[in-house]
C-alpha cells in the first residue's frame, strides 16, 4: 500500500496539522493491525509537482522560476510517482508476502536540493532557470485556491517540516538511510530528476504566473505562407503552428516562446 510517515510524531508534536501525511499513516497502521501481510511504500516529493505554480512558474520573459518556499540548499527526497511506485510494487508482488510482508520501502531518488532543480533543468533543456522562493503564505494561498481553504495550513506545515527535517535521514527526515533495503530486496532504485525529465520530455511549465499559456515558436515554410497569401515570413509577426498571429495577446519571448492569455 502507498503510505506516508507521521509528521506529528516525527516533529515531536511541533507540526500537528499535516493531515494528508498523518491520516495515511493511521490507515497504514490500521491495515497492519487487521491484515495478515502488509507492505508499505513511502514515496518522496513528486517531480510532477512542478506542474503546479507554487513549485514552478514560467515568467513573462520565458525564464523558468522554481519557487517552493524553502532555502535553496535544503535537501529533499523526490520520486516519479507514475513510474517508480509501479516499478517497486511490481517487484513486491513478484516476490510475494513471504519476503516483503511487514516491510516499509521508501520510494526515493537521490537527495536533491530545491535550487538544484534550476541547475538540472538548465543542463537538460538549455533554457534559463532560477530558484527564487515565494513566501510561505503565498504558497498556502496558492494551494488553497486550487484544492480548498481546508488544505492551506496542512500544506504550509508540510513545508515547514521539510525545511527543518534532518538532512542525513530519508523519507521526509523520518528514517535512517540504512533502513532502506529496497535495492537489496527488490533490485530497484527510484528515478533522478534527469531520469524523469528525459522520460517525460518535460520542458518546463506551459503556463505563466498570470495564467498565460506558452507554446513553442514555429516559423512556417514558404509553401504554407504562399498558400495563405503571405509571400514570405514577416519578421515583425509571430507564427504559431505555421499561422501568422496578429492578436495583441500573443508576443515573443527571448527564449523562443510565445504566450497567450
mmCIF file of C-alpha atoms in Angstrom:
data_model
loop_
_atom_site.group_PDB
_atom_site.id
_atom_site.type_symbol
_atom_site.label_atom_id
_atom_site.label_comp_id
_atom_site.label_asym_id
_atom_site.label_seq_id
_atom_site.Cartn_x
_atom_site.Cartn_y
_atom_site.Cartn_z
ATOM 1 C CA UNK A 1 0.000 0.000 0.000
ATOM 2 C CA UNK A 2 1.048 3.610 -0.547
ATOM 3 C CA UNK A 3 1.531 5.483 2.694
ATOM 4 C CA UNK A 4 3.456 8.327 4.332
ATOM 5 C CA UNK A 5 5.216 8.941 7.656
ATOM 6 C CA UNK A 6 3.518 10.547 10.643
ATOM 7 C CA UNK A 7 4.734 14.154 10.817
ATOM 8 C CA UNK A 8 3.202 14.835 14.231
ATOM 9 C CA UNK A 9 5.416 12.097 15.653
ATOM 10 C CA UNK A 10 8.470 12.989 13.569
ATOM 11 C CA UNK A 11 8.304 16.640 14.655
ATOM 12 C CA UNK A 12 7.654 15.687 18.294
ATOM 13 C CA UNK A 13 4.317 17.471 18.240
ATOM 14 C CA UNK A 14 5.516 20.673 16.592
ATOM 15 C CA UNK A 15 3.566 20.190 13.345
ATOM 16 C CA UNK A 16 0.219 18.552 14.048
ATOM 17 C CA UNK A 17 -1.827 19.557 11.002
ATOM 18 C CA UNK A 18 -0.098 17.724 8.152
ATOM 19 C CA UNK A 19 -3.220 15.616 7.856
ATOM 20 C CA UNK A 20 -2.540 14.152 4.418
ATOM 21 C CA UNK A 21 0.565 12.512 5.890
ATOM 22 C CA UNK A 22 -0.705 11.585 9.345
ATOM 23 C CA UNK A 23 -4.025 10.154 8.157
ATOM 24 C CA UNK A 24 -2.350 7.937 5.571
ATOM 25 C CA UNK A 25 -0.036 6.693 8.302
ATOM 26 C CA UNK A 26 -3.041 5.902 10.520
ATOM 27 C CA UNK A 27 -4.595 3.888 7.684
ATOM 28 C CA UNK A 28 -1.319 2.006 7.273
ATOM 29 C CA UNK A 29 -1.232 1.184 10.977
ATOM 30 C CA UNK A 30 -4.856 0.024 10.902
ATOM 31 C CA UNK A 31 -4.086 -2.196 7.921
ATOM 32 C CA UNK A 32 -1.133 -3.741 9.735
ATOM 33 C CA UNK A 33 -3.354 -4.416 12.758
ATOM 34 C CA UNK A 34 -6.134 -6.010 10.715
ATOM 35 C CA UNK A 35 -4.385 -7.803 7.830
ATOM 36 C CA UNK A 36 -2.000 -10.723 7.733
ATOM 37 C CA UNK A 37 0.514 -9.177 5.328
ATOM 38 C CA UNK A 38 1.073 -5.502 4.552
ATOM 39 C CA UNK A 39 3.941 -3.912 2.631
ATOM 40 C CA UNK A 40 4.050 -0.114 2.583
ATOM 41 C CA UNK A 41 5.628 2.243 0.080
ATOM 42 C CA UNK A 42 6.562 5.732 1.289
ATOM 43 C CA UNK A 43 7.174 7.966 -1.753
ATOM 44 C CA UNK A 44 9.144 11.200 -1.624
ATOM 45 C CA UNK A 45 8.027 14.522 -3.054
ATOM 46 C CA UNK A 46 6.779 14.219 -6.623
ATOM 47 C CA UNK A 47 8.753 15.562 -9.574
ATOM 48 C CA UNK A 48 5.331 16.013 -11.169
ATOM 49 C CA UNK A 49 4.598 18.711 -8.579
ATOM 50 C CA UNK A 50 6.491 21.008 -10.945
ATOM 51 C CA UNK A 51 3.242 21.353 -12.907
ATOM 52 C CA UNK A 52 1.850 23.430 -10.021
ATOM 53 C CA UNK A 53 2.622 27.130 -9.836
ATOM 54 C CA UNK A 54 3.562 27.002 -6.145
ATOM 55 C CA UNK A 55 6.558 24.888 -7.201
ATOM 56 C CA UNK A 56 7.425 26.194 -10.644
ATOM 57 C CA UNK A 57 6.392 29.074 -12.910
ATOM 58 C CA UNK A 58 7.280 30.399 -16.315
ATOM 59 C CA UNK A 59 7.926 34.113 -16.116
ATOM 60 C CA UNK A 60 6.851 36.679 -18.696
ATOM 61 C CA UNK A 61 10.379 36.730 -20.161
ATOM 62 C CA UNK A 62 10.318 32.942 -20.614
ATOM 63 C CA UNK A 63 12.588 32.138 -17.673
ATOM 64 C CA UNK A 64 11.524 29.155 -15.579
ATOM 65 C CA UNK A 65 11.330 30.004 -11.887
ATOM 66 C CA UNK A 66 11.471 27.200 -9.319
ATOM 67 C CA UNK A 67 9.843 28.781 -6.304
ATOM 68 C CA UNK A 68 8.982 26.478 -3.387
ATOM 69 C CA UNK A 69 9.127 28.494 -0.119
ATOM 70 C CA UNK A 70 12.280 27.000 1.322
ATOM 71 C CA UNK A 71 16.035 27.558 1.453
ATOM 72 C CA UNK A 72 17.519 26.592 -1.900
ATOM 73 C CA UNK A 73 20.207 24.453 -0.261
ATOM 74 C CA UNK A 74 17.699 22.298 1.596
ATOM 75 C CA UNK A 75 17.877 18.648 0.555
ATOM 76 C CA UNK A 76 14.783 16.526 -0.022
ATOM 77 C CA UNK A 77 13.750 13.154 -1.441
ATOM 78 C CA UNK A 78 11.995 13.065 -4.813
ATOM 79 C CA UNK A 79 10.278 10.470 -6.973
ATOM 80 C CA UNK A 80 8.478 9.977 -10.283
ATOM 81 C CA UNK A 81 5.114 8.767 -8.914
ATOM 82 C CA UNK A 82 3.674 7.487 -12.179
ATOM 83 C CA UNK A 83 6.742 5.326 -12.864
ATOM 84 C CA UNK A 84 8.684 4.482 -9.717
ATOM 85 C CA UNK A 85 5.811 3.408 -7.488
ATOM 86 C CA UNK A 86 4.654 0.933 -10.125
ATOM 87 C CA UNK A 87 8.177 -0.466 -10.531
ATOM 88 C CA UNK A 88 8.504 -1.024 -6.784
ATOM 89 C CA UNK A 89 5.009 -2.509 -6.466
ATOM 90 C CA UNK A 90 5.615 -4.922 -9.346
ATOM 91 C CA UNK A 91 8.702 -6.325 -7.630
ATOM 92 C CA UNK A 92 6.855 -6.632 -4.322
ATOM 93 C CA UNK A 93 4.053 -8.613 -5.966
ATOM 94 C CA UNK A 94 6.619 -10.736 -7.777
ATOM 95 C CA UNK A 95 8.422 -11.668 -4.557
ATOM 96 C CA UNK A 96 5.233 -12.223 -2.583
ATOM 97 C CA UNK A 97 4.305 -11.572 1.059
ATOM 98 C CA UNK A 98 6.620 -14.240 2.418
ATOM 99 C CA UNK A 99 9.555 -11.946 1.551
ATOM 100 C CA UNK A 100 8.080 -8.446 1.811
ATOM 101 C CA UNK A 101 5.308 -8.618 4.427
ATOM 102 C CA UNK A 102 5.575 -6.099 7.271
ATOM 103 C CA UNK A 103 8.246 -4.111 5.433
ATOM 104 C CA UNK A 104 8.268 -0.424 4.530
ATOM 105 C CA UNK A 105 10.154 0.702 1.452
ATOM 106 C CA UNK A 106 10.951 4.393 0.900
ATOM 107 C CA UNK A 107 10.478 5.193 -2.789
ATOM 108 C CA UNK A 108 13.009 7.997 -3.072
ATOM 109 C CA UNK A 109 15.636 9.054 -5.564
ATOM 110 C CA UNK A 110 18.973 10.605 -4.579
ATOM 111 C CA UNK A 111 18.562 13.653 -2.359
ATOM 112 C CA UNK A 112 18.330 16.868 -4.333
ATOM 113 C CA UNK A 113 18.298 20.457 -3.154
ATOM 114 C CA UNK A 114 15.489 22.745 -4.240
ATOM 115 C CA UNK A 115 17.969 25.032 -6.011
ATOM 116 C CA UNK A 116 19.372 22.037 -7.917
ATOM 117 C CA UNK A 117 16.144 21.880 -9.910
ATOM 118 C CA UNK A 118 17.126 25.043 -11.765
ATOM 119 C CA UNK A 119 20.639 23.723 -12.431
ATOM 120 C CA UNK A 120 19.499 20.345 -13.765
ATOM 121 C CA UNK A 121 16.744 21.982 -15.802
ATOM 122 C CA UNK A 122 19.245 24.327 -17.474
ATOM 123 C CA UNK A 123 21.620 21.465 -18.236
ATOM 124 C CA UNK A 124 18.961 19.331 -19.914
ATOM 125 C CA UNK A 125 16.836 21.935 -21.708
ATOM 126 C CA UNK A 126 19.308 24.812 -22.260
ATOM 127 C CA UNK A 127 16.550 27.131 -21.021
ATOM 128 C CA UNK A 128 17.148 29.862 -18.482
ATOM 129 C CA UNK A 129 16.018 28.895 -14.991
ATOM 130 C CA UNK A 130 16.363 30.250 -11.471
ATOM 131 C CA UNK A 131 15.443 29.326 -7.929
ATOM 132 C CA UNK A 132 13.551 32.192 -6.299
ATOM 133 C CA UNK A 133 11.229 31.141 -3.455
ATOM 134 C CA UNK A 134 7.791 32.577 -2.856
ATOM 135 C CA UNK A 135 6.676 33.189 0.737
ATOM 136 C CA UNK A 136 5.062 30.503 2.854
ATOM 137 C CA UNK A 137 1.812 32.489 2.915
ATOM 138 C CA UNK A 138 1.827 32.746 -0.887
ATOM 139 C CA UNK A 139 2.461 29.007 -1.045
ATOM 140 C CA UNK A 140 -0.501 28.218 1.202
ATOM 141 C CA UNK A 141 -2.846 30.629 -0.556
ATOM 142 C CA UNK A 142 -1.946 29.247 -3.998
ATOM 143 C CA UNK A 143 -2.662 25.683 -2.914
ATOM 144 C CA UNK A 144 -5.877 26.700 -1.136
ATOM 145 C CA UNK A 145 -7.128 28.425 -4.282
ATOM 146 C CA UNK A 146 -6.817 25.107 -6.124
ATOM 147 C CA UNK A 147 -7.952 22.490 -3.605
ATOM 148 C CA UNK A 148 -9.722 24.441 -0.867
ATOM 149 C CA UNK A 149 -9.066 26.543 2.225
ATOM 150 C CA UNK A 150 -9.046 23.489 4.480
ATOM 151 C CA UNK A 151 -5.765 22.338 2.945
ATOM 152 C CA UNK A 152 -3.894 25.619 3.481
ATOM 153 C CA UNK A 153 -2.448 25.043 6.954
ATOM 154 C CA UNK A 154 -1.772 21.387 6.149
ATOM 155 C CA UNK A 155 0.432 22.168 3.159
ATOM 156 C CA UNK A 156 2.185 25.057 4.938
ATOM 157 C CA UNK A 157 3.124 22.857 7.882
ATOM 158 C CA UNK A 158 4.353 20.169 5.499
ATOM 159 C CA UNK A 159 6.820 22.622 4.003
ATOM 160 C CA UNK A 160 7.784 23.955 7.437
ATOM 161 C CA UNK A 161 8.680 20.416 8.489
ATOM 162 C CA UNK A 162 10.650 19.724 5.308
ATOM 163 C CA UNK A 163 12.640 22.911 5.983
ATOM 164 C CA UNK A 164 13.891 21.558 9.332
ATOM 165 C CA UNK A 165 13.861 17.794 8.693
ATOM 166 C CA UNK A 166 17.270 16.129 9.242
ATOM 167 C CA UNK A 167 19.285 16.087 6.012
ATOM 168 C CA UNK A 168 21.031 12.853 6.971
ATOM 169 C CA UNK A 169 17.733 10.952 7.028
ATOM 170 C CA UNK A 170 15.430 9.949 4.181
ATOM 171 C CA UNK A 171 11.666 9.747 3.763
ATOM 172 C CA UNK A 172 10.991 13.313 4.935
ATOM 173 C CA UNK A 173 13.649 13.053 7.615
ATOM 174 C CA UNK A 174 11.973 10.112 9.360
ATOM 175 C CA UNK A 175 14.224 7.147 8.513
ATOM 176 C CA UNK A 176 17.916 6.344 8.634
ATOM 177 C CA UNK A 177 19.339 5.640 5.197
ATOM 178 C CA UNK A 178 20.423 2.190 6.394
ATOM 179 C CA UNK A 179 16.742 1.290 6.836
ATOM 180 C CA UNK A 180 16.156 1.474 3.091
ATOM 181 C CA UNK A 181 16.602 -2.094 1.834
ATOM 182 C CA UNK A 182 14.651 -1.620 -1.397
ATOM 183 C CA UNK A 183 17.644 -2.223 -3.653
ATOM 184 C CA UNK A 184 18.830 -5.254 -1.688
ATOM 185 C CA UNK A 185 15.324 -6.757 -1.506
ATOM 186 C CA UNK A 186 13.743 -5.604 -4.762
ATOM 187 C CA UNK A 187 16.675 -4.686 -7.003
ATOM 188 C CA UNK A 188 15.168 -1.298 -7.863
ATOM 189 C CA UNK A 189 16.079 2.357 -7.427
ATOM 190 C CA UNK A 190 13.911 5.440 -7.833
ATOM 191 C CA UNK A 191 14.410 7.963 -10.627
ATOM 192 C CA UNK A 192 16.623 11.017 -10.594
ATOM 193 C CA UNK A 193 15.277 14.374 -11.754
ATOM 194 C CA UNK A 194 17.190 13.936 -15.014
ATOM 195 C CA UNK A 195 15.609 10.487 -15.486
ATOM 196 C CA UNK A 196 12.132 11.946 -15.066
ATOM 197 C CA UNK A 197 12.776 14.891 -17.382
ATOM 198 C CA UNK A 198 14.124 12.680 -20.155
ATOM 199 C CA UNK A 199 11.377 10.083 -19.717
ATOM 200 C CA UNK A 200 8.587 12.649 -19.921
ATOM 201 C CA UNK A 201 10.320 15.185 -22.202
ATOM 202 C CA UNK A 202 9.327 17.865 -19.695
ATOM 203 C CA UNK A 203 10.340 21.300 -20.948
ATOM 204 C CA UNK A 204 9.063 23.373 -18.067
ATOM 205 C CA UNK A 205 5.638 24.727 -17.152
ATOM 206 C CA UNK A 206 3.486 25.685 -20.085
ATOM 207 C CA UNK A 207 1.508 28.224 -18.080
ATOM 208 C CA UNK A 208 2.833 31.593 -16.999
ATOM 209 C CA UNK A 209 2.413 33.033 -13.479
ATOM 210 C CA UNK A 210 -0.574 35.124 -14.576
ATOM 211 C CA UNK A 211 -2.375 32.322 -16.355
ATOM 212 C CA UNK A 212 -0.682 32.746 -19.739
ATOM 213 C CA UNK A 213 -0.014 29.612 -21.761
ATOM 214 C CA UNK A 214 3.262 29.069 -23.569
ATOM 215 C CA UNK A 215 3.828 27.310 -26.867
ATOM 216 C CA UNK A 216 6.896 26.536 -28.949
ATOM 217 C CA UNK A 217 7.570 29.110 -31.638
ATOM 218 C CA UNK A 218 7.370 27.744 -35.170
ATOM 219 C CA UNK A 219 8.160 29.589 -38.387
ATOM 220 C CA UNK A 220 6.113 28.487 -41.417
ATOM 221 C CA UNK A 221 7.686 27.117 -44.554
ATOM 222 C CA UNK A 222 7.458 29.030 -47.842
ATOM 223 C CA UNK A 223 4.697 26.788 -49.240
ATOM 224 C CA UNK A 224 2.348 27.283 -46.309
ATOM 225 C CA UNK A 225 2.824 31.053 -46.295
ATOM 226 C CA UNK A 226 2.311 31.302 -50.045
ATOM 227 C CA UNK A 227 -0.968 29.400 -49.750
ATOM 228 C CA UNK A 228 -2.088 31.839 -47.088
ATOM 229 C CA UNK A 229 -1.232 34.785 -49.305
ATOM 230 C CA UNK A 230 1.949 35.703 -47.444
ATOM 231 C CA UNK A 231 4.928 35.981 -49.770
ATOM 232 C CA UNK A 232 7.488 35.182 -47.057
ATOM 233 C CA UNK A 233 7.717 35.091 -43.278
ATOM 234 C CA UNK A 234 7.380 38.581 -41.875
ATOM 235 C CA UNK A 235 9.972 39.130 -39.094
ATOM 236 C CA UNK A 236 7.618 41.595 -37.391
ATOM 237 C CA UNK A 237 4.918 38.952 -36.948
ATOM 238 C CA UNK A 238 4.720 35.835 -34.780
ATOM 239 C CA UNK A 239 3.814 32.473 -36.271
ATOM 240 C CA UNK A 240 2.183 29.762 -34.176
ATOM 241 C CA UNK A 241 1.994 26.295 -35.767
ATOM 242 C CA UNK A 242 2.519 27.862 -39.194
ATOM 243 C CA UNK A 243 -0.174 30.524 -38.853
ATOM 244 C CA UNK A 244 0.609 34.228 -38.559
ATOM 245 C CA UNK A 245 -0.666 35.565 -35.234
ATOM 246 C CA UNK A 246 -1.758 39.170 -35.044
ATOM 247 C CA UNK A 247 -3.522 39.114 -31.687
ATOM 248 C CA UNK A 248 -2.003 41.582 -29.199
ATOM 249 C CA UNK A 249 -2.318 38.881 -26.529
ATOM 250 C CA UNK A 250 0.463 36.877 -28.212
ATOM 251 C CA UNK A 251 4.051 38.030 -28.186
ATOM 252 C CA UNK A 252 7.533 36.614 -28.478
ATOM 253 C CA UNK A 253 9.906 35.998 -25.607
ATOM 254 C CA UNK A 254 13.719 35.896 -25.607
ATOM 255 C CA UNK A 255 13.968 32.100 -25.489
ATOM 256 C CA UNK A 256 11.759 31.431 -28.485
ATOM 257 C CA UNK A 257 8.350 31.018 -26.867
ATOM 258 C CA UNK A 258 5.100 32.851 -27.336
ATOM 259 C CA UNK A 259 2.451 33.473 -24.724
ATOM 260 C CA UNK A 260 -1.326 33.696 -24.972
ATOM 261 C CA UNK A 261 -3.803 34.680 -22.309
#
